[in-house]
CSV table of C-alpha atoms in Angstrom, one decimal:
chain,number,residue,atom,x,y,z
F,15,UNK,CA,-75.9,-81.6,67.6
F,16,UNK,CA,-75.2,-81.8,63.9
F,17,UNK,CA,-73.5,-85.0,62.6
F,18,UNK,CA,-70.8,-85.2,59.9
F,19,UNK,CA,-69.1,-88.3,58.5
F,20,UNK,CA,-65.7,-88.4,57.0
F,21,UNK,CA,-64.6,-91.2,54.7
F,22,UNK,CA,-60.9,-91.0,54.1
F,23,UNK,CA,-57.5,-92.3,54.9
F,24,UNK,CA,-55.8,-92.0,58.3
F,25,UNK,CA,-52.7,-89.8,58.7
F,26,UNK,CA,-50.5,-91.1,61.5
F,27,UNK,CA,-49.0,-87.6,62.0
F,28,UNK,CA,-52.5,-86.1,62.6
F,29,UNK,CA,-52.2,-83.3,60.0
F,30,UNK,CA,-54.4,-84.5,57.2
F,31,UNK,CA,-57.0,-87.2,56.4
F,32,UNK,CA,-59.3,-88.6,59.1
F,33,UNK,CA,-57.5,-86.8,61.9
F,34,UNK,CA,-57.7,-83.3,60.2
F,35,UNK,CA,-61.3,-84.0,59.4
F,36,UNK,CA,-62.3,-84.9,62.9
F,37,UNK,CA,-60.5,-81.8,64.3
F,38,UNK,CA,-62.3,-79.6,61.8
F,39,UNK,CA,-65.7,-81.1,62.6
F,40,UNK,CA,-65.1,-80.7,66.3
F,41,UNK,CA,-63.9,-77.1,65.9
F,42,UNK,CA,-67.3,-76.5,64.3
F,43,UNK,CA,-69.1,-77.9,67.4
F,44,UNK,CA,-70.4,-80.9,65.5
F,45,UNK,CA,-70.2,-84.7,66.1
F,46,UNK,CA,-67.6,-86.4,63.9
F,47,UNK,CA,-67.8,-90.0,62.6
F,48,UNK,CA,-65.3,-91.8,60.4
F,49,UNK,CA,-65.0,-94.7,57.9
F,50,UNK,CA,-61.3,-95.4,57.3
F,51,UNK,CA,-60.3,-96.3,53.7
F,52,UNK,CA,-56.6,-96.8,54.4
F,53,UNK,CA,-53.9,-96.5,57.1
F,54,UNK,CA,-50.9,-94.4,56.2
F,55,UNK,CA,-47.5,-94.2,57.8
F,56,UNK,CA,-46.7,-90.5,57.2
F,57,UNK,CA,-45.5,-87.3,58.8
F,58,UNK,CA,-44.7,-83.8,57.7
F,59,UNK,CA,-41.8,-85.0,55.4
F,60,UNK,CA,-43.8,-87.5,53.4
F,61,UNK,CA,-45.8,-90.7,53.1
F,62,UNK,CA,-43.8,-93.9,53.9
F,63,UNK,CA,-46.4,-96.6,53.7
F,64,UNK,CA,-50.1,-97.3,52.9
F,65,UNK,CA,-52.3,-100.2,54.0
F,66,UNK,CA,-55.8,-100.2,52.4
F,67,UNK,CA,-58.9,-101.3,54.1
F,68,UNK,CA,-60.8,-104.1,52.4
F,69,UNK,CA,-64.0,-103.1,50.6
F,70,UNK,CA,-66.0,-105.3,52.9
F,71,UNK,CA,-64.7,-103.6,56.0
F,72,UNK,CA,-65.4,-100.2,54.6
F,73,UNK,CA,-69.0,-101.4,53.9
F,74,UNK,CA,-69.3,-102.6,57.5
F,75,UNK,CA,-68.1,-99.3,58.8
F,76,UNK,CA,-70.7,-97.4,56.7
F,77,UNK,CA,-73.5,-99.7,57.7
F,78,UNK,CA,-72.7,-99.2,61.4
F,79,UNK,CA,-72.7,-95.5,61.0
F,80,UNK,CA,-75.8,-95.0,58.9
F,81,UNK,CA,-77.9,-97.5,60.9
F,82,UNK,CA,-77.2,-95.9,64.2
F,83,UNK,CA,-76.2,-92.2,63.9
F,84,UNK,CA,-77.1,-91.0,60.4
F,85,UNK,CA,-74.8,-88.1,59.2
F,86,UNK,CA,-76.2,-84.9,58.0
F,87,UNK,CA,-73.2,-84.4,55.7
F,88,UNK,CA,-70.5,-86.6,54.3
F,89,UNK,CA,-66.9,-85.7,53.3
F,90,UNK,CA,-65.0,-88.1,51.1
F,91,UNK,CA,-61.2,-87.9,50.8
F,92,UNK,CA,-58.5,-90.5,50.0
F,93,UNK,CA,-60.0,-93.5,48.1
F,94,UNK,CA,-57.5,-95.1,45.8
F,95,UNK,CA,-59.2,-98.4,45.1
F,96,UNK,CA,-62.0,-98.9,42.5
F,97,UNK,CA,-63.8,-101.6,44.6
F,98,UNK,CA,-63.9,-99.3,47.7
F,99,UNK,CA,-65.2,-96.4,45.5
F,100,UNK,CA,-68.0,-98.6,44.3
F,101,UNK,CA,-68.8,-99.7,47.8
F,102,UNK,CA,-69.0,-96.1,49.0
F,103,UNK,CA,-71.3,-95.1,46.2
F,104,UNK,CA,-73.5,-98.1,46.8
F,105,UNK,CA,-73.8,-97.4,50.5
F,106,UNK,CA,-74.4,-93.7,50.1
F,107,UNK,CA,-77.2,-94.4,47.6
F,108,UNK,CA,-78.6,-97.1,49.8
F,109,UNK,CA,-78.9,-94.8,52.8
F,110,UNK,CA,-79.9,-91.7,50.7
F,111,UNK,CA,-76.9,-89.7,52.0
F,112,UNK,CA,-77.2,-85.9,51.6
F,113,UNK,CA,-74.7,-83.1,51.4
F,114,UNK,CA,-71.8,-85.0,50.0
F,115,UNK,CA,-68.4,-83.3,49.6
F,116,UNK,CA,-65.8,-85.1,47.5
F,117,UNK,CA,-62.2,-84.1,47.7
F,118,UNK,CA,-60.7,-86.0,44.7
F,119,UNK,CA,-57.2,-86.9,46.0
F,120,UNK,CA,-55.6,-87.9,42.7
F,121,UNK,CA,-52.2,-86.2,42.3
F,122,UNK,CA,-49.3,-85.9,44.8
F,123,UNK,CA,-47.5,-82.6,45.4
F,124,UNK,CA,-44.7,-84.0,43.3
F,125,UNK,CA,-47.1,-84.3,40.4
F,126,UNK,CA,-47.2,-88.1,40.4
F,127,UNK,CA,-50.6,-90.0,40.2
F,128,UNK,CA,-52.0,-91.4,43.4
F,129,UNK,CA,-54.6,-93.6,41.6
F,130,UNK,CA,-54.5,-96.5,39.3
F,131,UNK,CA,-56.5,-96.1,36.0
F,132,UNK,CA,-59.4,-98.3,37.1
F,133,UNK,CA,-59.8,-96.3,40.4
F,134,UNK,CA,-59.6,-92.9,38.5
F,135,UNK,CA,-62.3,-94.1,36.1
F,136,UNK,CA,-64.5,-95.3,38.9
F,137,UNK,CA,-64.0,-92.0,40.7
F,138,UNK,CA,-65.0,-90.0,37.6
F,139,UNK,CA,-67.9,-92.2,36.5
F,140,UNK,CA,-69.4,-93.2,39.8
F,141,UNK,CA,-68.3,-91.1,42.8
F,142,UNK,CA,-68.0,-87.5,41.6
F,143,UNK,CA,-71.5,-87.5,39.9
F,144,UNK,CA,-73.1,-88.0,43.3
F,145,UNK,CA,-71.3,-85.2,45.0
F,146,UNK,CA,-73.1,-82.0,46.2
F,147,UNK,CA,-69.8,-80.3,45.5
F,148,UNK,CA,-66.3,-81.6,44.6
F,149,UNK,CA,-63.1,-79.7,45.5
F,150,UNK,CA,-60.2,-80.5,43.1
F,151,UNK,CA,-57.0,-78.4,43.1
F,152,UNK,CA,-55.4,-77.3,39.9
F,153,UNK,CA,-53.5,-80.6,39.1
F,154,UNK,CA,-56.6,-82.6,39.9
F,155,UNK,CA,-58.8,-80.4,37.8
F,156,UNK,CA,-56.4,-80.8,34.9
F,157,UNK,CA,-56.7,-84.6,35.2
F,158,UNK,CA,-60.5,-84.5,35.5
F,159,UNK,CA,-60.9,-82.1,32.5
F,160,UNK,CA,-58.0,-83.2,30.4
F,161,UNK,CA,-57.3,-79.4,30.0
F,162,UNK,CA,-54.1,-77.6,31.0
F,163,UNK,CA,-54.7,-74.8,33.5
F,164,UNK,CA,-52.5,-71.8,33.4
F,165,UNK,CA,-54.8,-68.9,34.4
F,166,UNK,CA,-58.3,-68.1,35.6
F,167,UNK,CA,-59.8,-68.4,32.1
F,168,UNK,CA,-58.4,-71.9,31.9
F,169,UNK,CA,-60.0,-72.7,35.3
F,170,UNK,CA,-63.4,-71.7,33.9
F,171,UNK,CA,-62.9,-73.8,30.8
F,172,UNK,CA,-61.8,-76.8,32.9
F,173,UNK,CA,-64.9,-76.4,35.2
F,174,UNK,CA,-67.2,-76.4,32.2
F,175,UNK,CA,-65.6,-79.6,31.0
F,176,UNK,CA,-65.9,-81.3,34.4
F,177,UNK,CA,-69.5,-80.2,34.6
F,178,UNK,CA,-70.3,-82.5,31.7
F,179,UNK,CA,-70.2,-85.4,34.1
F,180,UNK,CA,-70.5,-83.7,37.5
F,181,UNK,CA,-74.0,-82.3,38.1
F,182,UNK,CA,-73.1,-80.8,41.5
F,183,UNK,CA,-70.9,-77.8,42.3
F,184,UNK,CA,-67.3,-77.8,41.2
F,185,UNK,CA,-64.9,-75.8,43.4
F,186,UNK,CA,-61.5,-75.5,41.7
F,187,UNK,CA,-58.9,-74.4,44.2
F,188,UNK,CA,-56.5,-71.9,42.6
F,189,UNK,CA,-53.6,-72.1,45.2
F,190,UNK,CA,-51.3,-73.8,42.7
F,191,UNK,CA,-51.8,-71.1,40.1
F,192,UNK,CA,-51.0,-67.6,41.3
F,193,UNK,CA,-49.8,-65.5,44.2
F,194,UNK,CA,-53.4,-65.2,45.4
F,195,UNK,CA,-55.7,-68.0,46.7
F,196,UNK,CA,-58.6,-67.5,44.3
F,197,UNK,CA,-61.1,-70.4,44.0
F,198,UNK,CA,-63.8,-70.9,41.4
F,199,UNK,CA,-67.2,-72.3,42.3
F,200,UNK,CA,-68.9,-73.4,39.1
F,201,UNK,CA,-72.4,-74.9,38.7
F,202,UNK,CA,-74.5,-75.4,35.7
F,203,UNK,CA,-76.5,-72.4,36.7
F,204,UNK,CA,-73.9,-69.9,37.8
F,205,UNK,CA,-70.3,-69.4,38.9
F,206,UNK,CA,-68.6,-67.4,41.6
F,207,UNK,CA,-65.1,-66.4,42.5
F,208,UNK,CA,-63.7,-66.4,46.0
F,209,UNK,CA,-60.7,-64.1,46.1
F,210,UNK,CA,-58.3,-64.3,49.1
F,211,UNK,CA,-54.8,-63.0,49.7
F,212,UNK,CA,-52.4,-65.9,50.0
F,213,UNK,CA,-51.2,-66.5,53.6
F,214,UNK,CA,-47.4,-66.7,53.8
F,215,UNK,CA,-47.1,-70.0,55.8
F,216,UNK,CA,-45.1,-73.0,54.6
F,217,UNK,CA,-47.1,-75.3,57.0
F,218,UNK,CA,-50.0,-76.3,54.8
F,219,UNK,CA,-50.3,-80.0,55.4
F,220,UNK,CA,-53.9,-81.0,55.3
F,221,UNK,CA,-55.4,-77.8,53.8
F,222,UNK,CA,-57.5,-79.7,51.2
F,223,UNK,CA,-58.8,-82.1,53.8
F,224,UNK,CA,-59.6,-79.3,56.2
F,225,UNK,CA,-61.4,-77.1,53.6
F,226,UNK,CA,-63.6,-79.9,52.3
F,227,UNK,CA,-64.5,-80.9,55.9
F,228,UNK,CA,-65.4,-77.4,56.8
F,229,UNK,CA,-67.7,-77.2,53.7
F,230,UNK,CA,-69.4,-80.4,54.9
F,231,UNK,CA,-69.9,-78.9,58.3
F,232,UNK,CA,-71.5,-75.8,56.8
F,233,UNK,CA,-73.8,-77.9,54.6
F,234,UNK,CA,-74.9,-79.9,57.7
F,235,UNK,CA,-75.7,-76.5,59.3
F,236,UNK,CA,-78.1,-75.8,56.4
F,237,UNK,CA,-76.2,-72.9,54.7
F,238,UNK,CA,-76.4,-72.4,50.9
F,239,UNK,CA,-73.4,-73.7,49.1
F,240,UNK,CA,-72.0,-70.3,48.3
F,241,UNK,CA,-72.1,-69.3,52.0
F,242,UNK,CA,-70.6,-72.7,53.0
F,243,UNK,CA,-67.6,-72.1,50.8
F,244,UNK,CA,-67.0,-68.6,52.1
F,245,UNK,CA,-67.3,-69.8,55.7
F,246,UNK,CA,-64.9,-72.7,55.1
F,247,UNK,CA,-62.4,-70.4,53.5
F,248,UNK,CA,-62.6,-68.0,56.4
F,249,UNK,CA,-62.0,-70.9,58.8
F,250,UNK,CA,-58.9,-72.2,56.9
F,251,UNK,CA,-57.5,-68.7,56.6
F,252,UNK,CA,-57.7,-68.4,60.4
F,253,UNK,CA,-56.0,-71.8,60.8
F,254,UNK,CA,-53.2,-70.8,58.5
F,255,UNK,CA,-52.8,-67.3,60.1
F,256,UNK,CA,-52.4,-69.0,63.5
F,257,UNK,CA,-48.9,-70.1,62.3
F,258,UNK,CA,-48.6,-73.4,64.0
F,259,UNK,CA,-45.1,-74.8,63.5
F,260,UNK,CA,-44.6,-78.5,64.1
F,261,UNK,CA,-42.4,-81.1,62.4
F,262,UNK,CA,-39.4,-81.0,60.1
F,263,UNK,CA,-41.4,-80.6,56.9
F,264,UNK,CA,-44.7,-79.0,55.8
F,265,UNK,CA,-46.5,-78.9,59.1
F,266,UNK,CA,-50.2,-79.1,60.0
F,267,UNK,CA,-52.7,-76.3,60.5
F,268,UNK,CA,-54.0,-75.1,63.9
F,269,UNK,CA,-57.5,-76.5,63.5
F,270,UNK,CA,-58.5,-75.2,67.0
F,271,UNK,CA,-57.4,-71.6,66.3
F,272,UNK,CA,-60.7,-70.2,67.5
F,273,UNK,CA,-61.5,-69.9,71.1
F,274,UNK,CA,-63.8,-72.6,72.4
F,275,UNK,CA,-67.5,-71.8,71.8
F,276,UNK,CA,-67.0,-69.1,69.2
F,277,UNK,CA,-68.2,-71.1,66.2
F,278,UNK,CA,-71.7,-70.0,65.1
F,279,UNK,CA,-73.3,-73.5,64.9
């Protein structure tokens, strides 16, 4: 069985973060492991409290995982502390981790920053450069590139700027930009567009977490990056089309929308 590690925050409502990642990994018939960077008190209406793990405890979690059941892929989500970022980088290098997917959770839906300056600097200088692929949305790509994004041409320019310090793939998610859900994969060798019709579903809590975890699963299965992204987008499209409706706000996806045993891994 393929093994995948998620390093992220816990979502008490189960729609995003560690919980969404574990559901996604399980739906791909893979074995999920987790290192929790923070506990959150949240639900479909918002985040009401955050309690960070200590850097030492994050390190202990990672040691226990890599020394016993080494993951074939790693997904990294919410990390808002510079010390924790440095610990993660140190441990991933120590254990020669492969297939690293970084979802840079930097900007809230409201547009406010979720990171202090030192954490943002550590993310950009130390964590993103070790990623096999990073998956920023439009607001996050604007922060990373320092470039305003209003159209697909701007997405390409921002990706080129980010590539100056990110040697791996850069998947800019275009959901904030247009009526479509077009994403751009940019590498220093080539670029590719993934064009998808937007699914009319207000319940999108955890889509970024889910997509990045699905990419990690496909990397663990040995697929090329371009195929990994297409497979992951197909999975999340199905999860949105399932139209799960829970909670009073933006509800979660149906991660188990496929019948048991239908995944190809």
